[in-house]
mmCIF file of N, CA and C in Angstrom:
data_model
loop_
_atom_site.group_PDB
_atom_site.id
_atom_site.type_symbol
_atom_site.label_atom_id
_atom_site.label_comp_id
_atom_site.label_asym_id
_atom_site.label_seq_id
_atom_site.Cartn_x
_atom_site.Cartn_y
_atom_site.Cartn_z
ATOM 1 N N MET V 655 -3.749 -73.777 130.904
ATOM 2 C CA MET V 655 -3.327 -74.028 129.541
ATOM 3 C C MET V 655 -4.455 -73.672 128.581
ATOM 4 N N GLN V 656 -4.081 -73.033 127.478
ATOM 5 C CA GLN V 656 -5.054 -72.680 126.446
ATOM 6 C C GLN V 656 -4.618 -73.289 125.117
ATOM 7 N N ASP V 657 -5.590 -73.506 124.261
ATOM 8 C CA ASP V 657 -5.333 -74.048 122.933
ATOM 9 C C ASP V 657 -5.721 -73.004 121.906
ATOM 10 N N TRP V 658 -4.879 -72.848 120.903
ATOM 11 C CA TRP V 658 -5.038 -71.805 119.887
ATOM 12 C C TRP V 658 -4.979 -72.415 118.493
ATOM 13 N N ILE V 659 -5.774 -71.869 117.588
ATOM 14 C CA ILE V 659 -5.673 -72.187 116.158
ATOM 15 C C ILE V 659 -4.754 -71.138 115.541
ATOM 16 N N TYR V 660 -3.746 -71.611 114.826
ATOM 17 C CA TYR V 660 -2.806 -70.727 114.126
ATOM 18 C C TYR V 660 -2.974 -70.996 112.633
ATOM 19 N N ILE V 661 -3.312 -69.966 111.887
ATOM 20 C CA ILE V 661 -3.610 -70.110 110.461
ATOM 21 C C ILE V 661 -2.329 -70.011 109.631
ATOM 22 N N LEU V 662 -2.114 -71.004 108.775
ATOM 23 C CA LEU V 662 -1.008 -70.977 107.821
ATOM 24 C C LEU V 662 -1.575 -71.083 106.407
ATOM 25 N N ASN V 663 -1.173 -70.165 105.562
ATOM 26 C CA ASN V 663 -1.581 -70.177 104.164
ATOM 27 C C ASN V 663 -0.373 -70.594 103.328
ATOM 28 N N PRO V 664 -0.318 -71.847 102.873
ATOM 29 C CA PRO V 664 0.842 -72.312 102.109
ATOM 30 C C PRO V 664 1.108 -71.520 100.840
ATOM 31 N N ASN V 665 0.117 -70.803 100.339
ATOM 32 C CA ASN V 665 0.315 -69.993 99.138
ATOM 33 C C ASN V 665 0.931 -68.634 99.453
ATOM 34 N N LYS V 666 0.975 -68.272 100.738
ATOM 35 C CA LYS V 666 1.471 -66.959 101.128
ATOM 36 C C LYS V 666 2.594 -67.035 102.163
ATOM 37 N N ASP V 667 2.432 -67.884 103.168
ATOM 38 C CA ASP V 667 3.389 -67.976 104.270
ATOM 39 C C ASP V 667 4.510 -68.955 103.926
ATOM 40 N N THR V 668 5.704 -68.660 104.439
ATOM 41 C CA THR V 668 6.829 -69.566 104.232
ATOM 42 C C THR V 668 7.495 -69.883 105.569
ATOM 43 N N LEU V 669 8.184 -71.012 105.602
ATOM 44 C CA LEU V 669 8.990 -71.423 106.750
ATOM 45 C C LEU V 669 10.395 -71.684 106.225
ATOM 46 N N ASP V 670 11.323 -70.838 106.591
ATOM 47 C CA ASP V 670 12.702 -70.944 106.098
ATOM 48 C C ASP V 670 12.742 -71.003 104.573
ATOM 49 N N GLY V 671 11.883 -70.206 103.927
ATOM 50 C CA GLY V 671 11.857 -70.133 102.480
ATOM 51 C C GLY V 671 11.060 -71.229 101.793
ATOM 52 N N GLU V 672 10.505 -72.156 102.551
ATOM 53 C CA GLU V 672 9.695 -73.239 101.983
ATOM 54 C C GLU V 672 8.220 -72.940 102.207
ATOM 55 N N PRO V 673 7.346 -73.499 101.372
ATOM 56 C CA PRO V 673 5.909 -73.313 101.595
ATOM 57 C C PRO V 673 5.512 -73.872 102.959
ATOM 58 N N SER V 674 4.578 -73.231 103.603
ATOM 59 C CA SER V 674 4.141 -73.666 104.934
ATOM 60 C C SER V 674 3.017 -74.688 104.814
ATOM 61 N N ASP V 675 3.257 -75.730 104.027
ATOM 62 C CA ASP V 675 2.237 -76.765 103.865
ATOM 63 C C ASP V 675 2.402 -77.841 104.937
ATOM 64 N N LYS V 676 1.441 -78.738 105.004
ATOM 65 C CA LYS V 676 1.454 -79.723 106.091
ATOM 66 C C LYS V 676 2.614 -80.699 105.965
ATOM 67 N N ASP V 677 3.099 -80.974 104.756
ATOM 68 C CA ASP V 677 4.250 -81.868 104.596
ATOM 69 C C ASP V 677 5.521 -81.212 105.137
ATOM 70 N N THR V 678 5.711 -79.932 104.852
ATOM 71 C CA THR V 678 6.882 -79.208 105.354
ATOM 72 C C THR V 678 6.861 -79.140 106.875
ATOM 73 N N VAL V 679 5.714 -78.814 107.451
ATOM 74 C CA VAL V 679 5.619 -78.708 108.909
ATOM 75 C C VAL V 679 5.854 -80.078 109.549
ATOM 76 N N ARG V 680 5.349 -81.125 108.958
ATOM 77 C CA ARG V 680 5.586 -82.476 109.490
ATOM 78 C C ARG V 680 7.074 -82.804 109.465
ATOM 79 N N ARG V 681 7.739 -82.504 108.364
ATOM 80 C CA ARG V 681 9.179 -82.769 108.265
ATOM 81 C C ARG V 681 9.951 -81.974 109.312
ATOM 82 N N LEU V 682 9.592 -80.688 109.475
ATOM 83 C CA LEU V 682 10.257 -79.856 110.477
ATOM 84 C C LEU V 682 10.009 -80.368 111.893
ATOM 85 N N ALA V 683 8.842 -80.936 112.152
ATOM 86 C CA ALA V 683 8.546 -81.482 113.479
ATOM 87 C C ALA V 683 9.555 -82.567 113.851
ATOM 88 N N HIS V 684 10.056 -83.282 112.860
ATOM 89 C CA HIS V 684 11.024 -84.345 113.114
ATOM 90 C C HIS V 684 12.465 -83.859 113.061
ATOM 91 N N LYS V 685 12.762 -82.911 112.190
ATOM 92 C CA LYS V 685 14.154 -82.517 111.971
ATOM 93 C C LYS V 685 14.568 -81.232 112.685
ATOM 94 N N ASP V 686 13.642 -80.320 112.884
ATOM 95 C CA ASP V 686 13.972 -79.011 113.476
ATOM 96 C C ASP V 686 12.727 -78.466 114.180
ATOM 97 N N PRO V 687 12.311 -79.112 115.285
ATOM 98 C CA PRO V 687 11.015 -78.787 115.891
ATOM 99 C C PRO V 687 10.918 -77.438 116.594
ATOM 100 N N ASP V 688 12.039 -76.883 117.032
ATOM 101 C CA ASP V 688 11.978 -75.586 117.725
ATOM 102 C C ASP V 688 11.886 -74.473 116.699
ATOM 103 N N ARG V 689 10.768 -73.760 116.722
ATOM 104 C CA ARG V 689 10.475 -72.730 115.713
ATOM 105 C C ARG V 689 9.988 -71.469 116.411
ATOM 106 N N ASP V 690 9.894 -70.402 115.653
ATOM 107 C CA ASP V 690 9.199 -69.212 116.135
ATOM 108 C C ASP V 690 8.249 -68.747 115.041
ATOM 109 N N PHE V 691 7.096 -68.239 115.470
ATOM 110 C CA PHE V 691 6.045 -67.826 114.543
ATOM 111 C C PHE V 691 5.625 -66.400 114.852
ATOM 112 N N TRP V 692 5.227 -65.690 113.800
ATOM 113 C CA TRP V 692 4.764 -64.308 113.913
ATOM 114 C C TRP V 692 3.370 -64.247 114.520
ATOM 115 N N LEU V 693 3.137 -63.189 115.267
ATOM 116 C CA LEU V 693 1.811 -62.877 115.808
ATOM 117 C C LEU V 693 1.550 -61.390 115.589
ATOM 118 N N SER V 694 0.297 -61.045 115.356
ATOM 119 C CA SER V 694 -0.042 -59.627 115.236
ATOM 120 C C SER V 694 -0.248 -58.986 116.601
ATOM 121 N N ARG V 695 -0.541 -59.819 117.610
ATOM 122 C CA ARG V 695 -0.682 -59.325 118.984
ATOM 123 C C ARG V 695 -0.253 -60.422 119.949
ATOM 124 N N ARG V 696 -0.077 -60.079 121.187
ATOM 125 C CA ARG V 696 0.461 -61.014 122.167
ATOM 126 C C ARG V 696 -0.476 -62.188 122.433
ATOM 127 N N ASN V 697 -1.775 -61.981 122.415
ATOM 128 C CA ASN V 697 -2.778 -63.035 122.580
ATOM 129 C C ASN V 697 -2.761 -63.730 123.931
ATOM 130 N N HIS V 698 -2.054 -63.204 124.909
ATOM 131 C CA HIS V 698 -2.021 -63.798 126.254
ATOM 132 C C HIS V 698 -1.632 -65.267 126.230
ATOM 133 N N MET V 699 -0.747 -65.636 125.313
ATOM 134 C CA MET V 699 -0.224 -67.000 125.277
ATOM 135 C C MET V 699 0.796 -67.163 126.382
ATOM 136 N N ASN V 700 0.913 -68.394 126.848
ATOM 137 C CA ASN V 700 1.868 -68.717 127.898
ATOM 138 C C ASN V 700 2.543 -70.044 127.593
ATOM 139 N N PRO V 701 3.728 -70.262 128.154
ATOM 140 C CA PRO V 701 4.348 -71.578 128.009
ATOM 141 C C PRO V 701 3.386 -72.664 128.488
ATOM 142 N N GLY V 702 3.330 -73.751 127.733
ATOM 143 C CA GLY V 702 2.408 -74.839 128.043
ATOM 144 C C GLY V 702 1.138 -74.792 127.218
ATOM 145 N N ASP V 703 0.830 -73.640 126.612
ATOM 146 C CA ASP V 703 -0.301 -73.565 125.693
ATOM 147 C C ASP V 703 0.039 -74.376 124.440
ATOM 148 N N ARG V 704 -0.970 -74.655 123.639
ATOM 149 C CA ARG V 704 -0.754 -75.374 122.382
ATOM 150 C C ARG V 704 -1.183 -74.521 121.195
ATOM 151 N N LEU V 705 -0.452 -74.683 120.086
ATOM 152 C CA LEU V 705 -0.846 -74.112 118.797
ATOM 153 C C LEU V 705 -1.220 -75.269 117.879
ATOM 154 N N TRP V 706 -2.420 -75.207 117.347
ATOM 155 C CA TRP V 706 -2.900 -76.180 116.376
ATOM 156 C C TRP V 706 -2.848 -75.493 115.015
ATOM 157 N N PHE V 707 -2.105 -76.054 114.063
ATOM 158 C CA PHE V 707 -1.880 -75.392 112.777
ATOM 159 C C PHE V 707 -2.957 -75.761 111.765
ATOM 160 N N PHE V 708 -3.689 -74.724 111.376
ATOM 161 C CA PHE V 708 -4.770 -74.835 110.393
ATOM 162 C C PHE V 708 -4.209 -74.398 109.046
ATOM 163 N N PHE V 709 -4.176 -75.315 108.108
ATOM 164 C CA PHE V 709 -3.667 -75.036 106.764
ATOM 165 C C PHE V 709 -4.842 -74.658 105.876
ATOM 166 N N THR V 710 -4.722 -73.518 105.181
ATOM 167 C CA THR V 710 -5.848 -73.017 104.393
ATOM 168 C C THR V 710 -5.992 -73.707 103.042
ATOM 169 N N SER V 711 -4.933 -74.368 102.554
ATOM 170 C CA SER V 711 -5.031 -75.055 101.266
ATOM 171 C C SER V 711 -3.976 -76.154 101.199
ATOM 172 N N PRO V 712 -4.108 -77.131 100.352
ATOM 173 C CA PRO V 712 -5.204 -77.294 99.412
ATOM 174 C C PRO V 712 -6.527 -77.657 100.095
ATOM 175 N N GLU V 713 -6.458 -78.268 101.275
ATOM 176 C CA GLU V 713 -7.659 -78.534 102.072
ATOM 177 C C GLU V 713 -7.592 -77.672 103.326
ATOM 178 N N SER V 714 -8.722 -77.170 103.781
ATOM 179 C CA SER V 714 -8.781 -76.382 105.012
ATOM 180 C C SER V 714 -8.878 -77.351 106.191
ATOM 181 N N GLU V 715 -7.734 -77.517 106.909
ATOM 182 C CA GLU V 715 -7.700 -78.520 107.961
ATOM 183 C C GLU V 715 -6.546 -78.281 108.932
ATOM 184 N N VAL V 716 -6.692 -78.827 110.131
ATOM 185 C CA VAL V 716 -5.606 -78.830 111.109
ATOM 186 C C VAL V 716 -4.831 -80.124 110.912
ATOM 187 N N ALA V 717 -3.504 -79.994 110.708
ATOM 188 C CA ALA V 717 -2.687 -81.170 110.439
ATOM 189 C C ALA V 717 -1.343 -81.121 111.165
ATOM 190 N N ALA V 718 -1.196 -80.254 112.191
ATOM 191 C CA ALA V 718 0.042 -80.184 112.965
ATOM 192 C C ALA V 718 -0.255 -79.497 114.296
ATOM 193 N N VAL V 719 0.629 -79.750 115.285
ATOM 194 C CA VAL V 719 0.447 -79.156 116.605
ATOM 195 C C VAL V 719 1.814 -78.884 117.228
ATOM 196 N N ALA V 720 1.855 -77.871 118.081
ATOM 197 C CA ALA V 720 3.093 -77.498 118.781
ATOM 198 C C ALA V 720 2.761 -77.040 120.187
ATOM 199 N N ASP V 721 3.742 -77.169 121.069
ATOM 200 C CA ASP V 721 3.651 -76.598 122.411
ATOM 201 C C ASP V 721 4.301 -75.226 122.400
ATOM 202 N N VAL V 722 3.670 -74.256 123.039
ATOM 203 C CA VAL V 722 4.272 -72.940 123.228
ATOM 204 C C VAL V 722 5.329 -73.097 124.324
ATOM 205 N N ILE V 723 6.564 -72.656 124.044
ATOM 206 C CA ILE V 723 7.644 -72.828 125.022
ATOM 207 C C ILE V 723 8.137 -71.513 125.613
ATOM 208 N N GLY V 724 7.605 -70.394 125.133
ATOM 209 C CA GLY V 724 7.975 -69.098 125.692
ATOM 210 C C GLY V 724 6.851 -68.105 125.500
ATOM 211 N N GLU V 725 6.838 -67.073 126.324
ATOM 212 C CA GLU V 725 5.821 -66.032 126.154
ATOM 213 C C GLU V 725 6.090 -65.257 124.876
ATOM 214 N N PRO V 726 5.044 -64.802 124.192
ATOM 215 C CA PRO V 726 5.263 -63.972 123.008
ATOM 216 C C PRO V 726 6.085 -62.736 123.377
ATOM 217 N N TYR V 727 6.933 -62.336 122.456
ATOM 218 C CA TYR V 727 7.790 -61.177 122.692
ATOM 219 C C TYR V 727 7.670 -60.208 121.520
ATOM 220 N N GLU V 728 7.773 -58.943 121.856
ATOM 221 C CA GLU V 728 7.608 -57.894 120.853
ATOM 222 C C GLU V 728 8.862 -57.814 119.992
ATOM 223 N N VAL V 729 8.644 -57.700 118.685
ATOM 224 C CA VAL V 729 9.742 -57.611 117.740
ATOM 225 C C VAL V 729 9.726 -56.259 117.036
ATOM 226 N N ASP V 730 8.571 -55.879 116.503
ATOM 227 C CA ASP V 730 8.465 -54.644 115.739
ATOM 228 C C ASP V 730 7.129 -53.968 116.022
ATOM 229 N N PRO V 731 7.073 -53.106 117.045
ATOM 230 C CA PRO V 731 5.798 -52.457 117.378
ATOM 231 C C PRO V 731 5.263 -51.565 116.266
ATOM 232 N N ALA V 732 6.105 -51.199 115.313
ATOM 233 C CA ALA V 732 5.663 -50.349 114.208
ATOM 234 C C ALA V 732 4.940 -51.144 113.125
ATOM 235 N N ASP V 733 5.049 -52.453 113.148
ATOM 236 C CA ASP V 733 4.407 -53.294 112.142
ATOM 237 C C ASP V 733 3.271 -54.072 112.802
ATOM 238 N N PRO V 734 2.026 -53.592 112.691
ATOM 239 C CA PRO V 734 0.915 -54.243 113.397
ATOM 240 C C PRO V 734 0.633 -55.668 112.935
ATOM 241 N N GLU V 735 1.048 -56.033 111.737
ATOM 242 C CA GLU V 735 0.794 -57.392 111.267
ATOM 243 C C GLU V 735 1.789 -58.395 111.854
ATOM 244 N N PHE V 736 3.013 -57.930 112.122
ATOM 245 C CA PHE V 736 4.063 -58.817 112.614
ATOM 246 C C PHE V 736 4.777 -58.199 113.817
ATOM 247 N N ALA V 737 4.024 -57.797 114.822
ATOM 248 C CA ALA V 737 4.602 -57.109 115.969
ATOM 249 C C ALA V 737 5.266 -58.057 116.963
ATOM 250 N N TYR V 738 4.819 -59.316 117.025
ATOM 251 C CA TYR V 738 5.305 -60.260 118.035
ATOM 252 C C TYR V 738 5.751 -61.569 117.399
ATOM 253 N N ARG V 739 6.533 -62.314 118.171
ATOM 254 C CA ARG V 739 6.906 -63.679 117.808
ATOM 255 C C ARG V 739 6.673 -64.550 119.034
ATOM 256 N N VAL V 740 6.472 -65.844 118.792
ATOM 257 C CA VAL V 740 6.312 -66.795 119.887
ATOM 258 C C VAL V 740 7.135 -68.041 119.556
ATOM 259 N N ASP V 741 7.853 -68.547 120.560
ATOM 260 C CA ASP V 741 8.665 -69.749 120.394
ATOM 261 C C ASP V 741 7.817 -70.984 120.703
ATOM 262 N N VAL V 742 7.925 -71.984 119.823
ATOM 263 C CA VAL V 742 7.157 -73.216 119.979
ATOM 264 C C VAL V 742 8.043 -74.420 119.679
ATOM 265 N N ALA V 743 7.571 -75.579 120.095
ATOM 266 C CA ALA V 743 8.202 -76.852 119.744
ATOM 267 C C ALA V 743 7.148 -77.703 119.046
ATOM 268 N N LEU V 744 7.364 -77.977 117.767
ATOM 269 C CA LEU V 744 6.463 -78.851 117.028
ATOM 270 C C LEU V 744 6.520 -80.257 117.625
ATOM 271 N N LEU V 745 5.375 -80.900 117.721
ATOM 272 C CA LEU V 745 5.273 -82.228 118.334
ATOM 273 C C LEU V 745 5.211 -83.298 117.246
ATOM 274 N N PRO V 746 6.295 -84.073 117.059
ATOM 275 C CA PRO V 746 6.345 -85.029 115.943
ATOM 276 C C PRO V 746 5.251 -86.090 115.956
ATOM 277 N N GLY V 747 5.061 -86.798 117.048
ATOM 278 C CA GLY V 747 4.061 -87.872 117.085
ATOM 279 C C GLY V 747 2.650 -87.378 116.837
ATOM 280 N N PRO V 748 2.191 -86.379 117.603
ATOM 281 C CA PRO V 748 0.853 -85.843 117.357
ATOM 282 C C PRO V 748 0.698 -85.222 115.960
ATOM 283 N N THR V 749 1.774 -84.613 115.443
ATOM 284 C CA THR V 749 1.701 -84.052 114.093
ATOM 285 C C THR V 749 1.575 -85.171 113.060
ATOM 286 N N ASP V 750 2.288 -86.281 113.262
ATOM 287 C CA ASP V 750 2.131 -87.430 112.358
ATOM 288 C C ASP V 750 0.686 -87.916 112.364
ATOM 289 N N ALA V 751 0.107 -88.014 113.569
ATOM 290 C CA ALA V 751 -1.278 -88.491 113.684
ATOM 291 C C ALA V 751 -2.240 -87.559 112.961
ATOM 292 N N LEU V 752 -2.066 -86.265 113.151
ATOM 293 C CA LEU V 752 -2.943 -85.284 112.491
ATOM 294 C C LEU V 752 -2.711 -85.254 110.987
ATOM 295 N N HIS V 753 -1.467 -85.413 110.571
ATOM 296 C CA HIS V 753 -1.148 -85.424 109.146
ATOM 297 C C HIS V 753 -1.906 -86.554 108.459
ATOM 298 N N GLY V 754 -1.976 -87.712 109.122
ATOM 299 C CA GLY V 754 -2.675 -88.861 108.551
ATOM 300 C C GLY V 754 -4.185 -88.775 108.637
ATOM 301 N N HIS V 755 -4.685 -88.035 109.621
ATOM 302 C CA HIS V 755 -6.132 -87.914 109.816
ATOM 303 C C HIS V 755 -6.432 -86.491 110.313
ATOM 304 N N PRO V 756 -6.330 -85.500 109.415
ATOM 305 C CA PRO V 756 -6.518 -84.104 109.826
ATOM 306 C C PRO V 756 -7.943 -83.803 110.274
ATOM 307 N N VAL V 757 -8.075 -82.666 110.958
ATOM 308 C CA VAL V 757 -9.375 -82.193 111.429
ATOM 309 C C VAL V 757 -9.847 -81.104 110.472
ATOM 310 N N SER V 758 -11.001 -81.311 109.868
ATOM 311 C CA SER V 758 -11.511 -80.391 108.851
ATOM 312 C C SER V 758 -12.048 -79.097 109.462
ATOM 313 N N ARG V 759 -12.196 -78.123 108.619
ATOM 314 C CA ARG V 759 -12.755 -76.834 109.030
ATOM 315 C C ARG V 759 -14.144 -77.010 109.644
ATOM 316 N N ASP V 760 -14.967 -77.854 109.048
ATOM 317 C CA ASP V 760 -16.316 -78.081 109.572
ATOM 318 C C ASP V 760 -16.277 -78.658 110.983
ATOM 319 N N GLU V 761 -15.363 -79.577 111.243
ATOM 320 C CA GLU V 761 -15.251 -80.177 112.568
ATOM 321 C C GLU V 761 -14.775 -79.172 113.618
ATOM 322 N N LEU V 762 -14.054 -78.138 113.172
ATOM 323 C CA LEU V 762 -13.525 -77.118 114.091
ATOM 324 C C LEU V 762 -14.556 -76.071 114.478
ATOM 325 N N GLU V 763 -15.677 -76.033 113.769
ATOM 326 C CA GLU V 763 -16.712 -75.035 114.018
ATOM 327 C C GLU V 763 -16.159 -73.616 113.861
ATOM 328 N N LEU V 764 -15.291 -73.443 112.862
ATOM 329 C CA LEU V 764 -14.690 -72.128 112.625
ATOM 330 C C LEU V 764 -15.641 -71.230 111.858
ATOM 331 N N GLY V 765 -15.785 -70.025 112.328
ATOM 332 C CA GLY V 765 -16.521 -69.004 111.596
ATOM 333 C C GLY V 765 -15.523 -68.260 110.738
ATOM 334 N N GLN V 766 -15.397 -66.976 111.006
ATOM 335 C CA GLN V 766 -14.415 -66.163 110.297
ATOM 336 C C GLN V 766 -13.019 -66.610 110.725
ATOM 337 N N VAL V 767 -12.152 -66.816 109.761
ATOM 338 C CA VAL V 767 -10.798 -67.267 110.048
ATOM 339 C C VAL V 767 -9.907 -66.053 110.277
ATOM 340 N N ARG V 768 -9.306 -66.019 111.475
ATOM 341 C CA ARG V 768 -8.331 -64.987 111.805
ATOM 342 C C ARG V 768 -6.983 -65.659 111.954
ATOM 343 N N SER V 769 -5.921 -64.884 112.077
ATOM 344 C CA SER V 769 -4.583 -65.478 112.138
ATOM 345 C C SER V 769 -4.398 -66.361 113.365
ATOM 346 N N VAL V 770 -4.921 -65.966 114.513
ATOM 347 C CA VAL V 770 -4.831 -66.774 115.730
ATOM 348 C C VAL V 770 -6.135 -66.612 116.499
ATOM 349 N N GLN V 771 -6.705 -67.738 116.929
ATOM 350 C CA GLN V 771 -7.925 -67.670 117.718
ATOM 351 C C GLN V 771 -7.980 -68.876 118.644
ATOM 352 N N LYS V 772 -8.759 -68.767 119.708
ATOM 353 C CA LYS V 772 -8.876 -69.869 120.661
ATOM 354 C C LYS V 772 -9.686 -71.002 120.048
ATOM 355 N N VAL V 773 -9.339 -72.212 120.457
ATOM 356 C CA VAL V 773 -10.051 -73.400 120.017
ATOM 357 C C VAL V 773 -11.355 -73.510 120.808
ATOM 358 N N LYS V 774 -12.432 -73.814 120.107
ATOM 359 C CA LYS V 774 -13.723 -74.011 120.775
ATOM 360 C C LYS V 774 -13.714 -75.348 121.513
ATOM 361 N N PRO V 775 -14.392 -75.433 122.662
ATOM 362 C CA PRO V 775 -14.357 -76.662 123.479
ATOM 363 C C PRO V 775 -14.733 -77.934 122.725
ATOM 364 N N GLY V 776 -15.744 -77.879 121.893
ATOM 365 C CA GLY V 776 -16.144 -79.068 121.139
ATOM 366 C C GLY V 776 -15.069 -79.515 120.167
ATOM 367 N N ALA V 777 -14.422 -78.547 119.540
ATOM 368 C CA ALA V 777 -13.363 -78.864 118.587
ATOM 369 C C ALA V 777 -12.122 -79.399 119.293
ATOM 370 N N LEU V 778 -11.865 -78.931 120.515
ATOM 371 C CA LEU V 778 -10.688 -79.391 121.249
ATOM 372 C C LEU V 778 -10.737 -80.900 121.488
ATOM 373 N N LYS V 779 -11.886 -81.421 121.796
ATOM 374 C CA LYS V 779 -12.020 -82.871 122.026
ATOM 375 C C LYS V 779 -11.609 -83.643 120.771
ATOM 376 N N ILE V 780 -12.031 -83.164 119.626
ATOM 377 C CA ILE V 780 -11.696 -83.826 118.361
ATOM 378 C C ILE V 780 -10.197 -83.713 118.086
ATOM 379 N N LEU V 781 -9.639 -82.511 118.285
ATOM 380 C CA LEU V 781 -8.208 -82.304 118.039
ATOM 381 C C LEU V 781 -7.357 -83.211 118.924
ATOM 382 N N LEU V 782 -7.673 -83.261 120.202
ATOM 383 C CA LEU V 782 -6.911 -84.086 121.140
ATOM 384 C C LEU V 782 -6.978 -85.566 120.757
ATOM 385 N N ALA V 783 -8.169 -86.019 120.387
ATOM 386 C CA ALA V 783 -8.342 -87.426 120.012
ATOM 387 C C ALA V 783 -7.545 -87.758 118.760
ATOM 388 N N ARG V 784 -7.629 -86.914 117.733
ATOM 389 C CA ARG V 784 -6.920 -87.190 116.476
ATOM 390 C C ARG V 784 -5.404 -87.122 116.648
ATOM 391 N N ALA V 785 -4.949 -86.239 117.559
ATOM 392 C CA ALA V 785 -3.505 -86.084 117.777
ATOM 393 C C ALA V 785 -2.969 -87.146 118.748
ATOM 394 N N GLY V 786 -3.873 -87.881 119.394
ATOM 395 C CA GLY V 786 -3.456 -88.877 120.364
ATOM 396 C C GLY V 786 -2.951 -88.275 121.666
ATOM 397 N N LEU V 787 -3.477 -87.104 122.003
ATOM 398 C CA LEU V 787 -3.060 -86.433 123.251
ATOM 399 C C LEU V 787 -4.118 -86.591 124.332
#
């Protein structure tokens, strides 16, 4: 199992036409948890991996988590920014915990922010503890 940081920019990204902010993702975790997200590359994700959602604003923090439930699949090889999608299930309880006590950018030891990257071992301990996993 691997853990990944997935970057969401509420000022740019949308989920079903709504801003991709931490309140929207929390609500979806309870009402419609099965989602699919764009990837620029396959990233060797597998079912059982986790996606930790890093929101770029208004605060830079992780405030939601999901389990990967399917391997990434190619959608549009001609579009390098959105070539793949991955199916996930948002986790309501852990997302509630993170929503109430998010993990800051400093705690994640993030350097350059990319759309998807692996979680560093030190940051994983903090994420798991805050999410109650």
